[in-house]
Each structure stands twice: as structure tokens, then as C-alpha cells.
Amino acid sequence: MAKSKSEIAIIVQARLASQRVPQKMIRPFAGTTLLDILFHKLADITSLPPSQVFISAFDEPIKEIAAKHNFQVFHRSEESALEERDMRVIFEWHNQLPSQYKYIVMINACNPLLKIDTIDRFIESFATTDELGSFGVVPKKTYYWDQDGAPITDWGDTPTMNTKYVAPVYEAAHCLYASQLDLIGRGYWMCETTPPRLELFPMEELETFDIDEEWQFIVGEKLYEQFVDPGPR
């Protein structure tokens, strides 16, 4: 069943308490910051208006950047900002957003190469799917084995290792997520089954480059300068 886009909110959840890349959200990055990069994109998407964007933050510097971009701020608790496991605490906004919203699209601010068009296509895809959730993935045409050495990839009937002839396996992009909101309160996220069955949204691998370690911050800045903003500095 199609979803009304007026019932879909976008949320960006960010914090400064990263242990591996301290304050990565507000550190200088290619002449700007990771947060500013995403916020500029969200101001330019066409699928949803800026009034349906919320920034979930505990740290004041993040709230200040959100206010500069005229986005609504959800004032996240310290408990939520420090929680690592319970999604009902991590996503404490799940039952506190305005009542018009029944669905959420969550966007990771650590993917500076993510394109505006991809965000729009993800939202449009989620709005039309019958599934309760959608998840960005990267198609991988290569070979995988499980921890016991059993093949995961379907080799078909050929013994040759030629990736042109294998079906893709989809890897989590950790970039774009969508879910029916009330699932969270019941302890679920994006779907109610284990393992999850949900709408998969294939993405270009470069767009999903995720900054989760210090070396990725350094490499990500170079990639951004090369592929997104090659202007003088």
C-alpha cells in the first residue's frame, strides 16, 4: 500500500561522542563539515519539504548548526546519546515526533559522497513499496563463504571464478534507512521478522563510503574533494 509522503519524516541523528573519530560531525572537512554537507543536500531535495526534516541531537554545537540551516531540532537526552543497544532509547524520538508522522527516513551524516538524487529516489521508493521498511544496500558480484567455509555465493553450474556470471549479494550500505515508526516501540526496526525481510534499495558503492574510523575521515575528505567539490581551497 502506498504511503502518503506527508506522513514521512526525515531524521538525522548525530552526536559528538564518537570514540574512534572524536567530534567528526563538526571537524573541518574539505572546507566545511560533514553535517553542513548533508544539511545543504536536505535543503535541496524535492521528495519532501524541509519542514519534514528533524535533527536529533544532544550536543549544543550540532543543534546550532541545525538551527543555522533552519531545521527542526529534536532535543535528544544524554541517556539516548550514550546508549549503544536499546533502539527504543537510541531512537527515543519514535513516539515524540508530531502525530502526523507514521514513517521515518533516517540518513547517516557520515556518508559525504551521498547524492541528492539518491536521497530522493530512496524516499520515492519507500513511499510506493508495500514493505514496512527500506534499506540501502550495495550489490556485490563476488564470492563469499561463511565462517565454516561453505559457499554463500551461488556459483551456478560453472567452476570458473568469473564474477560476470554470479548473482549479486547485497551488502548493507549503512546509509539510508526507512521504517514504520510504531515498529520501534515494539522493539523492531524496519520490519518485524528475523532475519529481516524488507525493501532493498541498491546504491552505488562510492556514495556509501562511511566515515567510522580516523583513516576514513582522511580518505573521505580526499574522495569528496576529487568527486564532489574539486574547487580551489
mmCIF file with all atom_site columns, C-alpha atoms in Angstrom:
data_model
loop_
_atom_site.group_PDB
_atom_site.id
_atom_site.type_symbol
_atom_site.label_atom_id
_atom_site.label_alt_id
_atom_site.label_comp_id
_atom_site.label_asym_id
_atom_site.label_entity_id
_atom_site.label_seq_id
_atom_site.pdbx_PDB_ins_code
_atom_site.Cartn_x
_atom_site.Cartn_y
_atom_site.Cartn_z
_atom_site.occupancy
_atom_site.B_iso_or_equiv
_atom_site.pdbx_formal_charge
_atom_site.auth_seq_id
_atom_site.auth_comp_id
_atom_site.auth_asym_id
_atom_site.auth_atom_id
_atom_site.pdbx_PDB_model_num
ATOM 1   C CA . MET A 1 1   ? 0.000  0.000   0.000   1.00 0.00 ? 1   MET A CA 1
ATOM 2   C CA . ALA A 1 2   ? 1.384  3.390   -0.980  1.00 0.00 ? 2   ALA A CA 1
ATOM 3   C CA . LYS A 1 3   ? 2.367  5.725   1.827   1.00 0.00 ? 3   LYS A CA 1
ATOM 4   C CA . SER A 1 4   ? 1.423  9.396   1.940   1.00 0.00 ? 4   SER A CA 1
ATOM 5   C CA . LYS A 1 5   ? 4.604  11.449  1.812   1.00 0.00 ? 5   LYS A CA 1
ATOM 6   C CA . SER A 1 6   ? 3.030  13.885  4.269   1.00 0.00 ? 6   SER A CA 1
ATOM 7   C CA . GLU A 1 7   ? 3.317  11.046  6.820   1.00 0.00 ? 7   GLU A CA 1
ATOM 8   C CA . ILE A 1 8   ? 7.064  10.563  6.253   1.00 0.00 ? 8   ILE A CA 1
ATOM 9   C CA . ALA A 1 9   ? 9.620  12.475  8.314   1.00 0.00 ? 9   ALA A CA 1
ATOM 10  C CA . ILE A 1 10  ? 13.367 12.597  7.766   1.00 0.00 ? 10  ILE A CA 1
ATOM 11  C CA . ILE A 1 11  ? 15.616 12.360  10.779  1.00 0.00 ? 11  ILE A CA 1
ATOM 12  C CA . VAL A 1 12  ? 19.356 12.852  11.093  1.00 0.00 ? 12  VAL A CA 1
ATOM 13  C CA . GLN A 1 13  ? 20.735 11.597  14.387  1.00 0.00 ? 13  GLN A CA 1
ATOM 14  C CA . ALA A 1 14  ? 24.195 12.886  15.252  1.00 0.00 ? 14  ALA A CA 1
ATOM 15  C CA . ARG A 1 15  ? 26.445 13.146  18.284  1.00 0.00 ? 15  ARG A CA 1
ATOM 16  C CA . LEU A 1 16  ? 29.940 14.287  19.219  1.00 0.00 ? 16  LEU A CA 1
ATOM 17  C CA . ALA A 1 17  ? 30.761 11.331  21.477  1.00 0.00 ? 17  ALA A CA 1
ATOM 18  C CA . SER A 1 18  ? 32.409 9.201   18.795  1.00 0.00 ? 18  SER A CA 1
ATOM 19  C CA . GLN A 1 19  ? 35.375 7.399   20.361  1.00 0.00 ? 19  GLN A CA 1
ATOM 20  C CA . ARG A 1 20  ? 37.064 6.421   17.104  1.00 0.00 ? 20  ARG A CA 1
ATOM 21  C CA . VAL A 1 21  ? 36.716 9.782   15.317  1.00 0.00 ? 21  VAL A CA 1
ATOM 22  C CA . PRO A 1 22  ? 36.221 12.464  18.003  1.00 0.00 ? 22  PRO A CA 1
ATOM 23  C CA . GLN A 1 23  ? 33.835 15.274  17.023  1.00 0.00 ? 23  GLN A CA 1
ATOM 24  C CA . LYS A 1 24  ? 33.823 14.086  13.413  1.00 0.00 ? 24  LYS A CA 1
ATOM 25  C CA . MET A 1 25  ? 30.481 15.746  12.705  1.00 0.00 ? 25  MET A CA 1
ATOM 26  C CA . ILE A 1 26  ? 31.804 19.259  13.266  1.00 0.00 ? 26  ILE A CA 1
ATOM 27  C CA . ARG A 1 27  ? 35.505 18.883  12.454  1.00 0.00 ? 27  ARG A CA 1
ATOM 28  C CA . PRO A 1 28  ? 36.739 20.800  9.392   1.00 0.00 ? 28  PRO A CA 1
ATOM 29  C CA . PHE A 1 29  ? 36.166 18.617  6.337   1.00 0.00 ? 29  PHE A CA 1
ATOM 30  C CA . ALA A 1 30  ? 37.027 19.893  2.842   1.00 0.00 ? 30  ALA A CA 1
ATOM 31  C CA . GLY A 1 31  ? 36.336 23.469  3.910   1.00 0.00 ? 31  GLY A CA 1
ATOM 32  C CA . THR A 1 32  ? 33.040 22.608  5.601   1.00 0.00 ? 32  THR A CA 1
ATOM 33  C CA . THR A 1 33  ? 31.743 19.864  7.953   1.00 0.00 ? 33  THR A CA 1
ATOM 34  C CA . LEU A 1 34  ? 30.014 16.527  7.494   1.00 0.00 ? 34  LEU A CA 1
ATOM 35  C CA . LEU A 1 35  ? 26.841 17.965  8.988   1.00 0.00 ? 35  LEU A CA 1
ATOM 36  C CA . ASP A 1 36  ? 26.820 21.022  6.756   1.00 0.00 ? 36  ASP A CA 1
ATOM 37  C CA . ILE A 1 37  ? 27.315 18.839  3.687   1.00 0.00 ? 37  ILE A CA 1
ATOM 38  C CA . LEU A 1 38  ? 24.244 16.734  4.478   1.00 0.00 ? 38  LEU A CA 1
ATOM 39  C CA . PHE A 1 39  ? 22.124 19.682  5.604   1.00 0.00 ? 39  PHE A CA 1
ATOM 40  C CA . HIS A 1 40  ? 22.741 21.504  2.317   1.00 0.00 ? 40  HIS A CA 1
ATOM 41  C CA . LYS A 1 41  ? 21.595 18.389  0.462   1.00 0.00 ? 41  LYS A CA 1
ATOM 42  C CA . LEU A 1 42  ? 18.441 18.057  2.548   1.00 0.00 ? 42  LEU A CA 1
ATOM 43  C CA . ALA A 1 43  ? 17.569 21.665  1.775   1.00 0.00 ? 43  ALA A CA 1
ATOM 44  C CA . ASP A 1 44  ? 17.716 20.816  -1.936  1.00 0.00 ? 44  ASP A CA 1
ATOM 45  C CA . ILE A 1 45  ? 15.817 17.515  -2.119  1.00 0.00 ? 45  ILE A CA 1
ATOM 46  C CA . THR A 1 46  ? 12.495 17.554  -3.982  1.00 0.00 ? 46  THR A CA 1
ATOM 47  C CA . SER A 1 47  ? 10.794 14.498  -2.478  1.00 0.00 ? 47  SER A CA 1
ATOM 48  C CA . LEU A 1 48  ? 9.979  16.099  0.897   1.00 0.00 ? 48  LEU A CA 1
ATOM 49  C CA . PRO A 1 49  ? 9.972  19.709  2.138   1.00 0.00 ? 49  PRO A CA 1
ATOM 50  C CA . PRO A 1 50  ? 12.478 20.996  4.729   1.00 0.00 ? 50  PRO A CA 1
ATOM 51  C CA . SER A 1 51  ? 9.621  21.262  7.229   1.00 0.00 ? 51  SER A CA 1
ATOM 52  C CA . GLN A 1 52  ? 9.611  17.447  7.439   1.00 0.00 ? 52  GLN A CA 1
ATOM 53  C CA . VAL A 1 53  ? 13.286 17.233  8.418   1.00 0.00 ? 53  VAL A CA 1
ATOM 54  C CA . PHE A 1 54  ? 14.296 16.790  12.073  1.00 0.00 ? 54  PHE A CA 1
ATOM 55  C CA . ILE A 1 55  ? 17.771 16.793  13.586  1.00 0.00 ? 55  ILE A CA 1
ATOM 56  C CA . SER A 1 56  ? 18.120 14.643  16.710  1.00 0.00 ? 56  SER A CA 1
ATOM 57  C CA . ALA A 1 57  ? 20.963 15.947  18.861  1.00 0.00 ? 57  ALA A CA 1
ATOM 58  C CA . PHE A 1 58  ? 22.124 16.199  22.458  1.00 0.00 ? 58  PHE A CA 1
ATOM 59  C CA . ASP A 1 59  ? 25.222 18.325  21.791  1.00 0.00 ? 59  ASP A CA 1
ATOM 60  C CA . GLU A 1 60  ? 24.725 22.079  21.506  1.00 0.00 ? 60  GLU A CA 1
ATOM 61  C CA . PRO A 1 61  ? 27.171 22.594  18.582  1.00 0.00 ? 61  PRO A CA 1
ATOM 62  C CA . ILE A 1 62  ? 25.088 20.212  16.467  1.00 0.00 ? 62  ILE A CA 1
ATOM 63  C CA . LYS A 1 63  ? 21.875 21.985  17.446  1.00 0.00 ? 63  LYS A CA 1
ATOM 64  C CA . GLU A 1 64  ? 23.444 25.301  16.457  1.00 0.00 ? 64  GLU A CA 1
ATOM 65  C CA . ILE A 1 65  ? 24.377 24.010  13.007  1.00 0.00 ? 65  ILE A CA 1
ATOM 66  C CA . ALA A 1 66  ? 20.860 22.619  12.553  1.00 0.00 ? 66  ALA A CA 1
ATOM 67  C CA . ALA A 1 67  ? 19.369 25.975  13.538  1.00 0.00 ? 67  ALA A CA 1
ATOM 68  C CA . LYS A 1 68  ? 21.635 27.732  11.045  1.00 0.00 ? 68  LYS A CA 1
ATOM 69  C CA . HIS A 1 69  ? 20.066 25.583  8.326   1.00 0.00 ? 69  HIS A CA 1
ATOM 70  C CA . ASN A 1 70  ? 16.544 26.219  9.686   1.00 0.00 ? 70  ASN A CA 1
ATOM 71  C CA . PHE A 1 71  ? 15.829 22.584  10.502  1.00 0.00 ? 71  PHE A CA 1
ATOM 72  C CA . GLN A 1 72  ? 13.713 21.476  13.446  1.00 0.00 ? 72  GLN A CA 1
ATOM 73  C CA . VAL A 1 73  ? 15.676 20.068  16.364  1.00 0.00 ? 73  VAL A CA 1
ATOM 74  C CA . PHE A 1 74  ? 14.670 17.105  18.488  1.00 0.00 ? 74  PHE A CA 1
ATOM 75  C CA . HIS A 1 75  ? 16.411 17.590  21.826  1.00 0.00 ? 75  HIS A CA 1
ATOM 76  C CA . ARG A 1 76  ? 17.969 14.216  22.458  1.00 0.00 ? 76  ARG A CA 1
ATOM 77  C CA . SER A 1 77  ? 18.640 13.100  26.026  1.00 0.00 ? 77  SER A CA 1
ATOM 78  C CA . GLU A 1 78  ? 22.109 12.269  27.294  1.00 0.00 ? 78  GLU A CA 1
ATOM 79  C CA . GLU A 1 79  ? 20.923 8.723   28.005  1.00 0.00 ? 79  GLU A CA 1
ATOM 80  C CA . SER A 1 80  ? 19.987 8.296   24.353  1.00 0.00 ? 80  SER A CA 1
ATOM 81  C CA . ALA A 1 81  ? 23.252 9.811   23.134  1.00 0.00 ? 81  ALA A CA 1
ATOM 82  C CA . LEU A 1 82  ? 25.241 7.301   25.202  1.00 0.00 ? 82  LEU A CA 1
ATOM 83  C CA . GLU A 1 83  ? 23.049 4.230   24.609  1.00 0.00 ? 83  GLU A CA 1
ATOM 84  C CA . GLU A 1 84  ? 24.520 1.531   22.337  1.00 0.00 ? 84  GLU A CA 1
ATOM 85  C CA . ARG A 1 85  ? 21.935 -1.283  22.339  1.00 0.00 ? 85  ARG A CA 1
ATOM 86  C CA . ASP A 1 86  ? 18.293 -0.492  23.088  1.00 0.00 ? 86  ASP A CA 1
ATOM 87  C CA . MET A 1 87  ? 16.823 1.053   19.939  1.00 0.00 ? 87  MET A CA 1
ATOM 88  C CA . ARG A 1 88  ? 13.842 2.405   21.886  1.00 0.00 ? 88  ARG A CA 1
ATOM 89  C CA . VAL A 1 89  ? 16.331 4.541   23.813  1.00 0.00 ? 89  VAL A CA 1
ATOM 90  C CA . ILE A 1 90  ? 18.631 5.280   20.880  1.00 0.00 ? 90  ILE A CA 1
ATOM 91  C CA . PHE A 1 91  ? 15.625 6.311   18.769  1.00 0.00 ? 91  PHE A CA 1
ATOM 92  C CA . GLU A 1 92  ? 13.752 7.966   21.620  1.00 0.00 ? 92  GLU A CA 1
ATOM 93  C CA . TRP A 1 93  ? 12.005 10.258  19.128  1.00 0.00 ? 93  TRP A CA 1
ATOM 94  C CA . HIS A 1 94  ? 9.975  7.283   17.857  1.00 0.00 ? 94  HIS A CA 1
ATOM 95  C CA . ASN A 1 95  ? 6.887  8.292   19.852  1.00 0.00 ? 95  ASN A CA 1
ATOM 96  C CA . GLN A 1 96  ? 7.627  12.002  20.295  1.00 0.00 ? 96  GLN A CA 1
ATOM 97  C CA . LEU A 1 97  ? 7.527  13.375  16.754  1.00 0.00 ? 97  LEU A CA 1
ATOM 98  C CA . PRO A 1 98  ? 4.347  15.202  15.646  1.00 0.00 ? 98  PRO A CA 1
ATOM 99  C CA . SER A 1 99  ? 1.443  12.767  15.365  1.00 0.00 ? 99  SER A CA 1
ATOM 100 C CA . GLN A 1 100 ? 1.072  13.228  11.597  1.00 0.00 ? 100 GLN A CA 1
ATOM 101 C CA . TYR A 1 101 ? 4.182  11.094  11.046  1.00 0.00 ? 101 TYR A CA 1
ATOM 102 C CA . LYS A 1 102 ? 3.796  7.349   10.680  1.00 0.00 ? 102 LYS A CA 1
ATOM 103 C CA . TYR A 1 103 ? 7.073  6.644   8.882   1.00 0.00 ? 103 TYR A CA 1
ATOM 104 C CA . ILE A 1 104 ? 10.683 7.724   9.229   1.00 0.00 ? 104 ILE A CA 1
ATOM 105 C CA . VAL A 1 105 ? 13.597 8.004   6.826   1.00 0.00 ? 105 VAL A CA 1
ATOM 106 C CA . MET A 1 106 ? 16.901 8.109   8.671   1.00 0.00 ? 106 MET A CA 1
ATOM 107 C CA . ILE A 1 107 ? 20.008 9.372   6.890   1.00 0.00 ? 107 ILE A CA 1
ATOM 108 C CA . ASN A 1 108 ? 23.567 8.830   8.062   1.00 0.00 ? 108 ASN A CA 1
ATOM 109 C CA . ALA A 1 109 ? 25.580 12.065  8.108   1.00 0.00 ? 109 ALA A CA 1
ATOM 110 C CA . CYS A 1 110 ? 28.848 10.124  7.755   1.00 0.00 ? 110 CYS A CA 1
ATOM 111 C CA . ASN A 1 111 ? 28.428 9.492   4.007   1.00 0.00 ? 111 ASN A CA 1
ATOM 112 C CA . PRO A 1 112 ? 29.623 12.727  2.360   1.00 0.00 ? 112 PRO A CA 1
ATOM 113 C CA . LEU A 1 113 ? 29.511 11.263  -1.171  1.00 0.00 ? 113 LEU A CA 1
ATOM 114 C CA . LEU A 1 114 ? 25.776 10.524  -0.978  1.00 0.00 ? 114 LEU A CA 1
ATOM 115 C CA . LYS A 1 115 ? 23.909 12.267  -3.816  1.00 0.00 ? 115 LYS A CA 1
ATOM 116 C CA . ILE A 1 116 ? 20.754 14.363  -3.559  1.00 0.00 ? 116 ILE A CA 1
ATOM 117 C CA . ASP A 1 117 ? 19.151 12.328  -6.343  1.00 0.00 ? 117 ASP A CA 1
ATOM 118 C CA . THR A 1 118 ? 19.780 9.114   -4.420  1.00 0.00 ? 118 THR A CA 1
ATOM 119 C CA . ILE A 1 119 ? 18.063 10.503  -1.327  1.00 0.00 ? 119 ILE A CA 1
ATOM 120 C CA . ASP A 1 120 ? 15.061 11.497  -3.432  1.00 0.00 ? 120 ASP A CA 1
ATOM 121 C CA . ARG A 1 121 ? 14.861 8.125   -5.166  1.00 0.00 ? 121 ARG A CA 1
ATOM 122 C CA . PHE A 1 122 ? 15.087 6.301   -1.835  1.00 0.00 ? 122 PHE A CA 1
ATOM 123 C CA . ILE A 1 123 ? 12.218 8.322   -0.390  1.00 0.00 ? 123 ILE A CA 1
ATOM 124 C CA . GLU A 1 124 ? 10.083 7.848   -3.511  1.00 0.00 ? 124 GLU A CA 1
ATOM 125 C CA . SER A 1 125 ? 10.817 4.117   -3.484  1.00 0.00 ? 125 SER A CA 1
ATOM 126 C CA . PHE A 1 126 ? 9.848  3.791   0.178   1.00 0.00 ? 126 PHE A CA 1
ATOM 127 C CA . ALA A 1 127 ? 6.642  5.756   -0.391  1.00 0.00 ? 127 ALA A CA 1
ATOM 128 C CA . THR A 1 128 ? 5.498  3.277   -3.038  1.00 0.00 ? 128 THR A CA 1
ATOM 129 C CA . THR A 1 129 ? 6.594  -0.052  -1.534  1.00 0.00 ? 129 THR A CA 1
ATOM 130 C CA . ASP A 1 130 ? 4.214  -2.293  0.386   1.00 0.00 ? 130 ASP A CA 1
ATOM 131 C CA . GLU A 1 131 ? 7.003  -3.164  2.825   1.00 0.00 ? 131 GLU A CA 1
ATOM 132 C CA . LEU A 1 132 ? 7.199  -1.565  6.283   1.00 0.00 ? 132 LEU A CA 1
ATOM 133 C CA . GLY A 1 133 ? 10.853 -0.673  5.809   1.00 0.00 ? 133 GLY A CA 1
ATOM 134 C CA . SER A 1 134 ? 13.523 0.028   3.210   1.00 0.00 ? 134 SER A CA 1
ATOM 135 C CA . PHE A 1 135 ? 17.290 -0.268  3.458   1.00 0.00 ? 135 PHE A CA 1
ATOM 136 C CA . GLY A 1 136 ? 20.119 0.976   1.254   1.00 0.00 ? 136 GLY A CA 1
ATOM 137 C CA . VAL A 1 137 ? 22.388 -1.815  0.020   1.00 0.00 ? 137 VAL A CA 1
ATOM 138 C CA . VAL A 1 138 ? 25.381 -2.232  -2.293  1.00 0.00 ? 138 VAL A CA 1
ATOM 139 C CA . PRO A 1 139 ? 25.249 -5.021  -4.918  1.00 0.00 ? 139 PRO A CA 1
ATOM 140 C CA . LYS A 1 140 ? 28.404 -7.148  -4.761  1.00 0.00 ? 140 LYS A CA 1
ATOM 141 C CA . LYS A 1 141 ? 29.182 -9.536  -7.614  1.00 0.00 ? 141 LYS A CA 1
ATOM 142 C CA . THR A 1 142 ? 31.950 -11.506 -5.978  1.00 0.00 ? 142 THR A CA 1
ATOM 143 C CA . TYR A 1 143 ? 32.478 -14.674 -3.952  1.00 0.00 ? 143 TYR A CA 1
ATOM 144 C CA . TYR A 1 144 ? 31.632 -15.185 -0.288  1.00 0.00 ? 144 TYR A CA 1
ATOM 145 C CA . TRP A 1 145 ? 31.993 -18.056 2.161   1.00 0.00 ? 145 TRP A CA 1
ATOM 146 C CA . ASP A 1 146 ? 30.524 -18.393 5.648   1.00 0.00 ? 146 ASP A CA 1
ATOM 147 C CA . GLN A 1 147 ? 32.551 -18.985 8.825   1.00 0.00 ? 147 GLN A CA 1
ATOM 148 C CA . ASP A 1 148 ? 32.529 -22.737 8.195   1.00 0.00 ? 148 ASP A CA 1
ATOM 149 C CA . GLY A 1 149 ? 33.899 -22.376 4.673   1.00 0.00 ? 149 GLY A CA 1
ATOM 150 C CA . ALA A 1 150 ? 30.595 -23.136 2.957   1.00 0.00 ? 150 ALA A CA 1
ATOM 151 C CA . PRO A 1 151 ? 29.930 -21.012 -0.152  1.00 0.00 ? 151 PRO A CA 1
ATOM 152 C CA . ILE A 1 152 ? 27.339 -18.263 0.135   1.00 0.00 ? 152 ILE A CA 1
ATOM 153 C CA . THR A 1 153 ? 27.603 -17.161 -3.480  1.00 0.00 ? 153 THR A CA 1
ATOM 154 C CA . ASP A 1 154 ? 25.611 -19.213 -5.991  1.00 0.00 ? 154 ASP A CA 1
ATOM 155 C CA . TRP A 1 155 ? 28.250 -20.445 -8.457  1.00 0.00 ? 155 TRP A CA 1
ATOM 156 C CA . GLY A 1 156 ? 25.636 -21.830 -10.830 1.00 0.00 ? 156 GLY A CA 1
ATOM 157 C CA . ASP A 1 157 ? 26.970 -24.660 -12.982 1.00 0.00 ? 157 ASP A CA 1
ATOM 158 C CA . THR A 1 158 ? 30.399 -23.205 -13.772 1.00 0.00 ? 158 THR A CA 1
ATOM 159 C CA . PRO A 1 159 ? 33.631 -23.963 -11.890 1.00 0.00 ? 159 PRO A CA 1
ATOM 160 C CA . THR A 1 160 ? 35.270 -20.800 -13.237 1.00 0.00 ? 160 THR A CA 1
ATOM 161 C CA . MET A 1 161 ? 35.693 -17.853 -10.869 1.00 0.00 ? 161 MET A CA 1
ATOM 162 C CA . ASN A 1 162 ? 34.272 -15.204 -13.188 1.00 0.00 ? 162 ASN A CA 1
ATOM 163 C CA . THR A 1 163 ? 32.197 -12.623 -11.347 1.00 0.00 ? 163 THR A CA 1
ATOM 164 C CA . LYS A 1 164 ? 30.348 -11.694 -14.541 1.00 0.00 ? 164 LYS A CA 1
ATOM 165 C CA . TYR A 1 165 ? 28.344 -14.888 -14.152 1.00 0.00 ? 165 TYR A CA 1
ATOM 166 C CA . VAL A 1 166 ? 27.393 -14.816 -10.473 1.00 0.00 ? 166 VAL A CA 1
ATOM 167 C CA . ALA A 1 167 ? 24.253 -13.365 -8.959  1.00 0.00 ? 167 ALA A CA 1
ATOM 168 C CA . PRO A 1 168 ? 24.815 -10.322 -6.745  1.00 0.00 ? 168 PRO A CA 1
ATOM 169 C CA . VAL A 1 169 ? 24.881 -10.465 -2.978  1.00 0.00 ? 169 VAL A CA 1
ATOM 170 C CA . TYR A 1 170 ? 23.652 -7.298  -1.261  1.00 0.00 ? 170 TYR A CA 1
ATOM 171 C CA . GLU A 1 171 ? 25.800 -5.667  1.412   1.00 0.00 ? 171 GLU A CA 1
ATOM 172 C CA . ALA A 1 172 ? 24.400 -3.213  3.963   1.00 0.00 ? 172 ALA A CA 1
ATOM 173 C CA . ALA A 1 173 ? 25.218 0.370   2.961   1.00 0.00 ? 173 ALA A CA 1
ATOM 174 C CA . HIS A 1 174 ? 24.660 1.805   6.475   1.00 0.00 ? 174 HIS A CA 1
ATOM 175 C CA . CYS A 1 175 ? 23.497 4.995   4.820   1.00 0.00 ? 175 CYS A CA 1
ATOM 176 C CA . LEU A 1 176 ? 19.741 5.142   4.177   1.00 0.00 ? 176 LEU A CA 1
ATOM 177 C CA . TYR A 1 177 ? 17.081 3.552   6.376   1.00 0.00 ? 177 TYR A CA 1
ATOM 178 C CA . ALA A 1 178 ? 13.286 3.747   6.416   1.00 0.00 ? 178 ALA A CA 1
ATOM 179 C CA . SER A 1 179 ? 10.785 2.282   8.843   1.00 0.00 ? 179 SER A CA 1
ATOM 180 C CA . GLN A 1 180 ? 7.237  2.421   10.054  1.00 0.00 ? 180 GLN A CA 1
ATOM 181 C CA . LEU A 1 181 ? 7.551  4.379   13.290  1.00 0.00 ? 181 LEU A CA 1
ATOM 182 C CA . ASP A 1 182 ? 5.460  2.219   15.591  1.00 0.00 ? 182 ASP A CA 1
ATOM 183 C CA . LEU A 1 183 ? 7.727  -0.764  14.959  1.00 0.00 ? 183 LEU A CA 1
ATOM 184 C CA . ILE A 1 184 ? 10.395 0.849   17.130  1.00 0.00 ? 184 ILE A CA 1
ATOM 185 C CA . GLY A 1 185 ? 8.197  0.943   20.213  1.00 0.00 ? 185 GLY A CA 1
ATOM 186 C CA . ARG A 1 186 ? 7.629  -2.792  19.807  1.00 0.00 ? 186 ARG A CA 1
ATOM 187 C CA . GLY A 1 187 ? 11.361 -3.418  19.688  1.00 0.00 ? 187 GLY A CA 1
ATOM 188 C CA . TYR A 1 188 ? 11.695 -3.731  15.923  1.00 0.00 ? 188 TYR A CA 1
ATOM 189 C CA . TRP A 1 189 ? 13.396 -1.657  13.235  1.00 0.00 ? 189 TRP A CA 1
ATOM 190 C CA . MET A 1 190 ? 12.351 -1.604  9.562   1.00 0.00 ? 190 MET A CA 1
ATOM 191 C CA . CYS A 1 191 ? 10.457 -4.923  9.776   1.00 0.00 ? 191 CYS A CA 1
ATOM 192 C CA . GLU A 1 192 ? 9.062  -7.474  12.246  1.00 0.00 ? 192 GLU A CA 1
ATOM 193 C CA . THR A 1 193 ? 10.828 -10.601 11.041  1.00 0.00 ? 193 THR A CA 1
ATOM 194 C CA . THR A 1 194 ? 14.158 -12.221 11.910  1.00 0.00 ? 194 THR A CA 1
ATOM 195 C CA . PRO A 1 195 ? 16.092 -12.393 9.692   1.00 0.00 ? 195 PRO A CA 1
ATOM 196 C CA . PRO A 1 196 ? 14.642 -9.213  8.221   1.00 0.00 ? 196 PRO A CA 1
ATOM 197 C CA . ARG A 1 197 ? 12.554 -9.113  5.051   1.00 0.00 ? 197 ARG A CA 1
ATOM 198 C CA . LEU A 1 198 ? 12.306 -5.582  3.714   1.00 0.00 ? 198 LEU A CA 1
ATOM 199 C CA . GLU A 1 199 ? 12.649 -3.497  0.564   1.00 0.00 ? 199 GLU A CA 1
ATOM 200 C CA . LEU A 1 200 ? 16.275 -3.385  -0.580  1.00 0.00 ? 200 LEU A CA 1
ATOM 201 C CA . PHE A 1 201 ? 17.428 -0.216  -2.332  1.00 0.00 ? 201 PHE A CA 1
ATOM 202 C CA . PRO A 1 202 ? 20.600 -0.776  -4.413  1.00 0.00 ? 202 PRO A CA 1
ATOM 203 C CA . MET A 1 203 ? 23.136 2.059   -4.338  1.00 0.00 ? 203 MET A CA 1
ATOM 204 C CA . GLU A 1 204 ? 26.421 2.964   -5.991  1.00 0.00 ? 204 GLU A CA 1
ATOM 205 C CA . GLU A 1 205 ? 29.277 1.872   -3.748  1.00 0.00 ? 205 GLU A CA 1
ATOM 206 C CA . LEU A 1 206 ? 31.148 5.194   -3.860  1.00 0.00 ? 206 LEU A CA 1
ATOM 207 C CA . GLU A 1 207 ? 28.140 7.026   -2.406  1.00 0.00 ? 207 GLU A CA 1
ATOM 208 C CA . THR A 1 208 ? 28.147 4.753   0.612   1.00 0.00 ? 208 THR A CA 1
ATOM 209 C CA . PHE A 1 209 ? 31.713 5.497   1.736   1.00 0.00 ? 209 PHE A CA 1
ATOM 210 C CA . ASP A 1 210 ? 31.238 5.653   5.505   1.00 0.00 ? 210 ASP A CA 1
ATOM 211 C CA . ILE A 1 211 ? 33.426 7.592   7.914   1.00 0.00 ? 211 ILE A CA 1
ATOM 212 C CA . ASP A 1 212 ? 33.704 5.419   11.001  1.00 0.00 ? 212 ASP A CA 1
ATOM 213 C CA . GLU A 1 213 ? 37.468 5.426   11.576  1.00 0.00 ? 213 GLU A CA 1
ATOM 214 C CA . GLU A 1 214 ? 40.122 8.154   11.538  1.00 0.00 ? 214 GLU A CA 1
ATOM 215 C CA . TRP A 1 215 ? 41.667 6.873   8.301   1.00 0.00 ? 215 TRP A CA 1
ATOM 216 C CA . GLN A 1 216 ? 38.242 7.013   6.650   1.00 0.00 ? 216 GLN A CA 1
ATOM 217 C CA . PHE A 1 217 ? 37.897 10.665  7.646   1.00 0.00 ? 217 PHE A CA 1
ATOM 218 C CA . ILE A 1 218 ? 41.190 11.422  5.880   1.00 0.00 ? 218 ILE A CA 1
ATOM 219 C CA . VAL A 1 219 ? 40.392 9.324   2.797   1.00 0.00 ? 219 VAL A CA 1
ATOM 220 C CA . GLY A 1 220 ? 36.784 10.541  2.687   1.00 0.00 ? 220 GLY A CA 1
ATOM 221 C CA . GLU A 1 221 ? 37.926 14.145  2.551   1.00 0.00 ? 221 GLU A CA 1
ATOM 222 C CA . LYS A 1 222 ? 40.160 13.357  -0.442  1.00 0.00 ? 222 LYS A CA 1
ATOM 223 C CA . LEU A 1 223 ? 37.353 11.498  -2.200  1.00 0.00 ? 223 LEU A CA 1
ATOM 224 C CA . TYR A 1 224 ? 34.951 14.368  -1.574  1.00 0.00 ? 224 TYR A CA 1
ATOM 225 C CA . GLU A 1 225 ? 37.414 16.880  -2.982  1.00 0.00 ? 225 GLU A CA 1
ATOM 226 C CA . GLN A 1 226 ? 38.023 14.670  -6.018  1.00 0.00 ? 226 GLN A CA 1
ATOM 227 C CA . PHE A 1 227 ? 34.483 13.614  -6.911  1.00 0.00 ? 227 PHE A CA 1
ATOM 228 C CA . VAL A 1 228 ? 32.097 16.147  -5.358  1.00 0.00 ? 228 VAL A CA 1
ATOM 229 C CA . ASP A 1 229 ? 33.757 19.501  -4.745  1.00 0.00 ? 229 ASP A CA 1
ATOM 230 C CA . PRO A 1 230 ? 37.065 19.845  -6.620  1.00 0.00 ? 230 PRO A CA 1
ATOM 231 C CA . GLY A 1 231 ? 37.120 23.649  -6.337  1.00 0.00 ? 231 GLY A CA 1
ATOM 232 C CA . PRO A 1 232 ? 40.069 25.682  -5.021  1.00 0.00 ? 232 PRO A CA 1
ATOM 233 C CA . ARG A 1 233 ? 40.771 25.863  -1.290  1.00 0.00 ? 233 ARG A CA 1
#
